[in-house]
XYZ file of C-alpha atoms in Angstrom:
427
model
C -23.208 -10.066 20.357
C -25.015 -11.883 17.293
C -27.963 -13.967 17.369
C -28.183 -16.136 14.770
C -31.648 -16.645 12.607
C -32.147 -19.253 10.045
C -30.391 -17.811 7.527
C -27.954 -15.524 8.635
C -26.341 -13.424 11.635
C -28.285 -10.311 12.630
C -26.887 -7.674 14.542
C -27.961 -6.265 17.624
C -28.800 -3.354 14.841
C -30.339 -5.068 13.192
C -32.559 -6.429 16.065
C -33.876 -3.132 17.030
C -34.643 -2.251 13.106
C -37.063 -5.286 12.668
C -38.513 -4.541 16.099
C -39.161 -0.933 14.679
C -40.248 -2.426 11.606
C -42.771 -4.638 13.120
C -44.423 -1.779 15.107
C -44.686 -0.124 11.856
C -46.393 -3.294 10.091
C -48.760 -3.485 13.362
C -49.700 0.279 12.684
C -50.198 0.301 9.093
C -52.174 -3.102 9.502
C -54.146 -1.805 12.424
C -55.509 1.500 10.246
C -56.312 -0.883 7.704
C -58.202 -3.041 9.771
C -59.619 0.568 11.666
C -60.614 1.700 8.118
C -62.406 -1.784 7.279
C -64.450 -1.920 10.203
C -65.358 1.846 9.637
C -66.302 1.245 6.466
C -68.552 -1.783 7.378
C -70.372 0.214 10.113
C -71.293 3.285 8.062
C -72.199 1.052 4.915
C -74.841 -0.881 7.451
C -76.241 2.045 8.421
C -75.869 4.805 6.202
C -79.341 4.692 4.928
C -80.343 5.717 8.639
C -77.620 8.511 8.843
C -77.211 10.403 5.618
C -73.964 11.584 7.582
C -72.172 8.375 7.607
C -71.701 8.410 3.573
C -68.929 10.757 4.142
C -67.831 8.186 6.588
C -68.289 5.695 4.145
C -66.075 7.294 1.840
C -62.935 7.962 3.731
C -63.528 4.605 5.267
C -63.586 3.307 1.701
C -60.594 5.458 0.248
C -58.872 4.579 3.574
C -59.115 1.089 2.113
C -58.156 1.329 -1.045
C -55.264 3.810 -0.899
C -53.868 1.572 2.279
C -54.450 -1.748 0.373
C -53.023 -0.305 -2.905
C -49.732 0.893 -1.165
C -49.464 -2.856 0.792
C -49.153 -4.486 -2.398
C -46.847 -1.973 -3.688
C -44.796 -2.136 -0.642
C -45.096 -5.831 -0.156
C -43.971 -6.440 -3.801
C -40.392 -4.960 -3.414
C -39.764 -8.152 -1.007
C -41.991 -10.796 -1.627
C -44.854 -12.387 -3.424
C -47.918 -10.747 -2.044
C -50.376 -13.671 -0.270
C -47.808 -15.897 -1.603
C -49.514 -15.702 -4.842
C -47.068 -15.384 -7.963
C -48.271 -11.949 -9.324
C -46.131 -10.713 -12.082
C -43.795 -8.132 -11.340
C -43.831 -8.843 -7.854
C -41.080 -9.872 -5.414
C -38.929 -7.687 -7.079
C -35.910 -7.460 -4.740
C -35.392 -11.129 -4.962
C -35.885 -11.862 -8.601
C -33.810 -8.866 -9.697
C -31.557 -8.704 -7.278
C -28.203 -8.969 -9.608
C -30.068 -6.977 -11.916
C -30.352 -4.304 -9.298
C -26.300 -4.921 -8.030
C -24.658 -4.021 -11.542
C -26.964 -0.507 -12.177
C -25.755 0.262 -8.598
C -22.685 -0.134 -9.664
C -23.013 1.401 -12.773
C -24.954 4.096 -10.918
C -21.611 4.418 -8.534
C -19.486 4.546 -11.614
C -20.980 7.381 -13.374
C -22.041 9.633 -10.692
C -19.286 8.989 -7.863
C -16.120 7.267 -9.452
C -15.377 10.249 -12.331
C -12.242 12.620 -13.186
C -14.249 15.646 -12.268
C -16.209 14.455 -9.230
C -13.099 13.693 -7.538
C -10.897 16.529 -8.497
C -13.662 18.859 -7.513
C -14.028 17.357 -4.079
C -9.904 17.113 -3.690
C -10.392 21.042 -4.511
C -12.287 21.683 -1.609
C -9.298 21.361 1.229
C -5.411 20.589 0.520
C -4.129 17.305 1.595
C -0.741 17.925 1.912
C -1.695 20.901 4.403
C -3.707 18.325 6.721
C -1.367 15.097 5.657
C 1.718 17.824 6.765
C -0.261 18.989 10.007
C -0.657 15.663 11.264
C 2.858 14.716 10.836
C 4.318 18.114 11.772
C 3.094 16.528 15.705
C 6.357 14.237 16.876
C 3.558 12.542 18.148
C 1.768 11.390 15.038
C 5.184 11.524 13.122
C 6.545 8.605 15.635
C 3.099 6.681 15.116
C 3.894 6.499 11.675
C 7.255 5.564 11.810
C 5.947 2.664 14.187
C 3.742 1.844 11.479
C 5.858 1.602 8.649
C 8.144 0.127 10.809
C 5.907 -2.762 11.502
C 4.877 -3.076 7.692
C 8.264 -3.079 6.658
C 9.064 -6.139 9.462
C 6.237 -7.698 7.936
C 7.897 -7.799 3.991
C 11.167 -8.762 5.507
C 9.287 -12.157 7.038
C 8.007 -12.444 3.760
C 10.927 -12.246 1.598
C 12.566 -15.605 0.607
C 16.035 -15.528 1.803
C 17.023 -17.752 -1.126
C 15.105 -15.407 -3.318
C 16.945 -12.389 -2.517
C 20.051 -13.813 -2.696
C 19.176 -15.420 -6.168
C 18.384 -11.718 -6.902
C 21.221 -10.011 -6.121
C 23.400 -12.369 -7.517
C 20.975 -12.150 -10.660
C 22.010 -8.054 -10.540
C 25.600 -8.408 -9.175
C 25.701 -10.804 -12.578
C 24.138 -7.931 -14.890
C 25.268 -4.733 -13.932
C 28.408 -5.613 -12.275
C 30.166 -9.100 -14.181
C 28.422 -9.167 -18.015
C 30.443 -5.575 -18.615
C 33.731 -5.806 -19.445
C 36.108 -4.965 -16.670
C 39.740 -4.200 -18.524
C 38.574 -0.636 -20.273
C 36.379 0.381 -17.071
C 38.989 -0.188 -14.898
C 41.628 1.027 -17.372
C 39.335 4.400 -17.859
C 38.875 4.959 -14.357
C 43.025 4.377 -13.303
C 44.159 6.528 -15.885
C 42.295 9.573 -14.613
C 42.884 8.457 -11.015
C 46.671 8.399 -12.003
C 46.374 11.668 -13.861
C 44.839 13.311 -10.400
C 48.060 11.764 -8.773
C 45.063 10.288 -6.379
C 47.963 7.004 -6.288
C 50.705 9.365 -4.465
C 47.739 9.074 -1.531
C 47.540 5.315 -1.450
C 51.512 4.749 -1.680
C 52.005 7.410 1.112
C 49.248 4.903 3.449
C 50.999 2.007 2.275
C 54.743 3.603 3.251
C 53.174 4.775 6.647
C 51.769 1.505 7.260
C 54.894 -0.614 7.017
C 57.591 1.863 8.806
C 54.967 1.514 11.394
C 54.162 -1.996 11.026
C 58.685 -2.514 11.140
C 59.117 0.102 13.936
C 56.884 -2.127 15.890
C 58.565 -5.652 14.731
C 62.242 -4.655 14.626
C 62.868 -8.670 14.476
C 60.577 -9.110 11.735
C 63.356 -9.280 9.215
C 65.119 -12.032 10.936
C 67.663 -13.592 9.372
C 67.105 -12.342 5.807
C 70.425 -11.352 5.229
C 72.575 -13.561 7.999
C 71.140 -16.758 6.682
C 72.910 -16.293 3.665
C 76.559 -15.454 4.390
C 79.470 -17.738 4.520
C 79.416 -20.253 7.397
C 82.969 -19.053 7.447
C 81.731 -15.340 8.791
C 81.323 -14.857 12.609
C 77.904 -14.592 13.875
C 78.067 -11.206 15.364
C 78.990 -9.601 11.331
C 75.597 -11.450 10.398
C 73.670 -9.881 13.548
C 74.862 -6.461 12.501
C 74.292 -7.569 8.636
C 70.357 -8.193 9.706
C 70.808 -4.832 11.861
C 71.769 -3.238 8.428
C 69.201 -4.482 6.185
C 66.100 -3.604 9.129
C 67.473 0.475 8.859
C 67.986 0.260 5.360
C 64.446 -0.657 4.784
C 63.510 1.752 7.003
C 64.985 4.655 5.003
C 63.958 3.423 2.057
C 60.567 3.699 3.662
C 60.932 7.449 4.845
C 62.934 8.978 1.327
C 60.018 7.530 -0.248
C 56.954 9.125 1.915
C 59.214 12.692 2.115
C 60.349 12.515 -1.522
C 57.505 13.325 -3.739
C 60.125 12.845 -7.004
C 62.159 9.287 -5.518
C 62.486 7.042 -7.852
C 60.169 4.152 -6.362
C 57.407 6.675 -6.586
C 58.078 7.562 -9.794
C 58.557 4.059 -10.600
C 55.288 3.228 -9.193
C 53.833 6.019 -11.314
C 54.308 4.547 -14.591
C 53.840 0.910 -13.698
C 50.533 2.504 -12.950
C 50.171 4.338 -16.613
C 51.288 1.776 -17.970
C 49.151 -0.834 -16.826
C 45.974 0.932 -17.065
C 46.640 1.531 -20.957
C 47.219 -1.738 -21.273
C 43.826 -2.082 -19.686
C 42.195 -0.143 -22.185
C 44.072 -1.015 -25.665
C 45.773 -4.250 -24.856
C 43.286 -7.366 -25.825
C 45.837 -9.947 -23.799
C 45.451 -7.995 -20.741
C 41.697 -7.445 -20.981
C 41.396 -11.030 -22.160
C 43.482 -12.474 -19.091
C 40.903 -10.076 -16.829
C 37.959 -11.661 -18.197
C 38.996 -14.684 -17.323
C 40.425 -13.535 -13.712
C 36.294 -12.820 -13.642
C 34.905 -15.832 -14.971
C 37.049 -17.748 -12.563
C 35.290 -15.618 -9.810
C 31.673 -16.264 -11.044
C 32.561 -19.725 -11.277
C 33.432 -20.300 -7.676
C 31.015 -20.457 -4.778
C 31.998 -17.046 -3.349
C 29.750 -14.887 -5.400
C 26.909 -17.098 -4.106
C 28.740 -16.423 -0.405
C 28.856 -13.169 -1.085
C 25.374 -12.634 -2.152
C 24.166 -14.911 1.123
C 26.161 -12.974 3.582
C 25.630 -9.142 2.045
C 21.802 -10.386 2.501
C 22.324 -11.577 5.403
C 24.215 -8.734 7.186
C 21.388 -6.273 5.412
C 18.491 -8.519 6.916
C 19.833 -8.316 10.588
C 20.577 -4.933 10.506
C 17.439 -3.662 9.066
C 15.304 -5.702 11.356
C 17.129 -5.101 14.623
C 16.922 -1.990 13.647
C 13.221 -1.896 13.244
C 12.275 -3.766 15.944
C 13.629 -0.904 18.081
C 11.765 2.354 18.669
C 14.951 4.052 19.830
C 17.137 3.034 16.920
C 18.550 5.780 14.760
C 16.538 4.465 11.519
C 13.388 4.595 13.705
C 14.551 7.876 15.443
C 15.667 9.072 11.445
C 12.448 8.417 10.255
C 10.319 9.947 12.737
C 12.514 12.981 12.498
C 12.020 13.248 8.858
C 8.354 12.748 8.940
C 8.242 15.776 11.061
C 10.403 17.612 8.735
C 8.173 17.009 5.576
C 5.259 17.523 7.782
C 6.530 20.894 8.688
C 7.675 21.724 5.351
C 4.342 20.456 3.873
C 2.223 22.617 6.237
C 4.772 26.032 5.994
C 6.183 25.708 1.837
C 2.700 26.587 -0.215
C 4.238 26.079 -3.805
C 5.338 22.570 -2.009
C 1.758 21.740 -1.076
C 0.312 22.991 -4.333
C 2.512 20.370 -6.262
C 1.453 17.813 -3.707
C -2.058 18.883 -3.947
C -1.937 18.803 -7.960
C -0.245 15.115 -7.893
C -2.601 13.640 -5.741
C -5.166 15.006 -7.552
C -3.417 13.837 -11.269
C -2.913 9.972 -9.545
C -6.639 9.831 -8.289
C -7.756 11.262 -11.382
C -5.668 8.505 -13.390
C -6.737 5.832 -11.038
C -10.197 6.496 -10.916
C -10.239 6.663 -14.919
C -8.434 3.726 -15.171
C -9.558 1.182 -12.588
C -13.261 2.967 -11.750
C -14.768 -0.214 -13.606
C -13.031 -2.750 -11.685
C -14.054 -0.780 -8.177
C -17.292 -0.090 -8.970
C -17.965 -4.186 -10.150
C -17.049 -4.732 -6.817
C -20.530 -3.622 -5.654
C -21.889 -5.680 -8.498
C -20.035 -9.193 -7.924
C -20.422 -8.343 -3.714
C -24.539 -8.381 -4.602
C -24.528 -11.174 -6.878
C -22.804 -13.365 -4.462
C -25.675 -12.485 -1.524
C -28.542 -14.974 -1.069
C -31.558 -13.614 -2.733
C -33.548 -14.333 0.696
C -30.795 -12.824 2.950
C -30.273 -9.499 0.602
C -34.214 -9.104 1.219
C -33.984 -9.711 5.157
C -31.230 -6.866 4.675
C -32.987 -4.263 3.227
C -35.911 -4.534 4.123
C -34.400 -3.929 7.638
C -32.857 -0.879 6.601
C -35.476 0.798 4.929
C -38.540 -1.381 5.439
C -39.680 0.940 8.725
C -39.633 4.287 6.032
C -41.736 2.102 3.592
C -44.205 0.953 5.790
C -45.044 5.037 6.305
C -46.104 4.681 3.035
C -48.953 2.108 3.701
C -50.050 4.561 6.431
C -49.782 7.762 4.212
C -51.795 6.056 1.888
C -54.302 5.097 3.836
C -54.817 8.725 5.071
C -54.413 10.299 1.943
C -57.260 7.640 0.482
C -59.242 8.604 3.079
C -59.285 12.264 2.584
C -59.471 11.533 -1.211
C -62.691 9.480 -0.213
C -64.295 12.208 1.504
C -63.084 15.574 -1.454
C -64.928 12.828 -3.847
C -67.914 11.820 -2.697
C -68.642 15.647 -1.499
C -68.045 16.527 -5.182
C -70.207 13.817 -6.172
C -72.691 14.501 -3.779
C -72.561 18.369 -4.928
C -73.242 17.564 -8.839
C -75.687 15.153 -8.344
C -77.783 17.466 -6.255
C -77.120 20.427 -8.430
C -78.453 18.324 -11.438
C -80.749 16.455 -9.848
């Protein structure tokens, strides 16, 4: 709950400090005023009471030292009686003066190489950092977390930026190089590992299969094309022919690793992917095979729908705490956590790079943090920055009035008695 005042919103804090601080203010103000009417009593009759000069004094010290330190004190804020005293309302006048050495004073002292590599020094991070996550507990809280931040940049990403990005990288890394002598490179050694005998033995097994399945998928290749002249049943047993000649063409190739369609095959292959490397028609009639394809809409597709199908994925995927890239990621933050808190040479290397990145940071950017305290003060109202601290340390100040008042007093007395000593010594 705030209340709000004419300038600003105070705290229920702050409240209770300038409550305080007014019971201080009474009590200083009240031993002044004590010390005054002292003072005034003893003057009238010390001629009657030789006794009341010592009275006198501290009364008068009492006075002096408490009316001395309520001008000092009453100077940090304001103008004392509202009169425009010189150096006076110091807070106020100064006040950005005061912001930039604090930050300045920040910047030497606290933001330095050494100060914060010697208080990194004192305790490892990565020992508490893997302690914390070593609990599945804490591990799946920050998996939840990360979870939810990384939600948060998908909503933010641009769909049609992403896509203009990937096709922006698809464009660089995969269509600006030449294709003919990568593709030519990489079939030759393919070739020479006989990795093609793999694909041609898949491609056999798929289309007995596919035929042992269909038997009527030749038709009526071969009966189509005889006489008219021929009976139908010769045709039937023509197409009959042709299906389990296919067939065994089909099986001498996948059980003969030397037919001749495999070996056939074979060079085609060489061939082809030397022409891919030395042949400039070939490579020149693949280039344009991929300008073709970068002219079309489909790398745009592409790019859209890879996006796309990444998106969904990822964000289903998120969104669920028993997913396996949540469940993956909270068991991996338990592993490093572990790891962190068991492997010392680990932690020391974590240790020394956190301390090498704050040390860089803090070198590099300790000017722009510490301005912040600077550019924070000079944007305060003069008036409100007073309210402030005089809440926070106006109660401790206002001890000061009442020390001084004491201390004048006794200062009173230890003078006159000296006074009073030499003058009747001499006298």
């Amino acid at each position: 709950m705030t209340t709000t005042t004419r300038d600003s919103l105070i705290s229920e804090t702050d409240l209770e400090r300038r409550a305080a601080l007014r019971r201080m203010k009474t009590l200083a103000a009240a031993l002044l005023f004590i010390s005054a009417v002292v003072f005034a009593v003893a003057f009238a009759f010390e001629d009657r009471y030789a006794w009341l000069g010592f009275v006198r004094a501290a009364a008068e010290g009492a006075m002096v030292g408490g009316l001395a330190d309520w001008f000092a004190v009453t100077a940090l804020f304001r103008h004392p009686l509202g009169l425009r005293i010189p150096h006076t309302a110091i807070i106020p006048n100064r006040k950005d003066e005061i912001g930039a050495s604090l930050g300045e004073f920040v910047e030497q002292n606290f933001l330095s190489d050494e100060v914060v590599r010697s208080k990194l020094a004192t305790f490892s991070v990565a020992d508490r950092l893997g302690g914390w996550l070593a609990d599945p507990v804490n591990a799946e809280r920050a998996s939840a977390e990360g979870a939810v931040m990384a939600q948060g940049v998908l909503r933010l990403l641009g769909d049609g930026d992403v896509e203009s990005l990937i096709e922006r990288l698809a464009r660089e890394y995969l269509f600006d190089p030449e294709w003919a002598p990568t593709l030519g490179r990489v079939g030759s050694e393919l070739v020479a590992a006989d990795q093609q005998r793999a694909v041609v033995d898949a491609l056999v097994d798929a289309a007995e299969t596919w035929l042992n399945e269909h038997p009527d998928a030749l038709g009526e290749i071969v009966s189509t094309r005889l006489p008219r002249w021929v009976p139908g049943f010769v045709g039937d047993l023509a197409d009959e022919r042709a299906h389990r000649e296919v067939i065994g063409l089909l099986q001498s190739v996948r059980y003969d690793p030397e037919h001749p369609l495999r070996v056939a095959i074979d060079g085609y292959l060489f061939d082809l992917t030397d022409r891919l490397q030395n042949d400039d028609a070939m490579a020149e009639r693949v280039e344009q095979i991929k300008a073709e394809f970068l002219q079309s809409p489909r790398l745009r597709s592409f790019a859209a729908q890879l996006w796309d199908a990444v998106k969904t994925t990822l964000d289903e995927s998120l969104a669920d705490p028993a997913s396996g890239l949540r469940s993956a990621a909270t068991s991996a933050l338990v592993d490093i956590g572990v790891r962190l808190s068991s492997d010392r040479a680990l932690a020391a290397k974590i240790d020394a790079w956190i301390a090498d990145a704050a040390g860089y940071a803090v070198q590099k950017y300790r000017h722009d943090l510490a301005s912040v305290i600077s550019d924070t003060v000079q944007r305060w109202d003069a008036r409100e920055t007073t309210q402030k601290i005089e809440l926070q340390v106006g109660r401790d100040l206002q001890f000061i009035r009442i020390n001084g008042t004491v201390v004048g007093a006794i200062a009173g007395v230890v003078i006159f008695t000296i006074a009073t000593g030499v003058h009747a010594i001499f006298a």
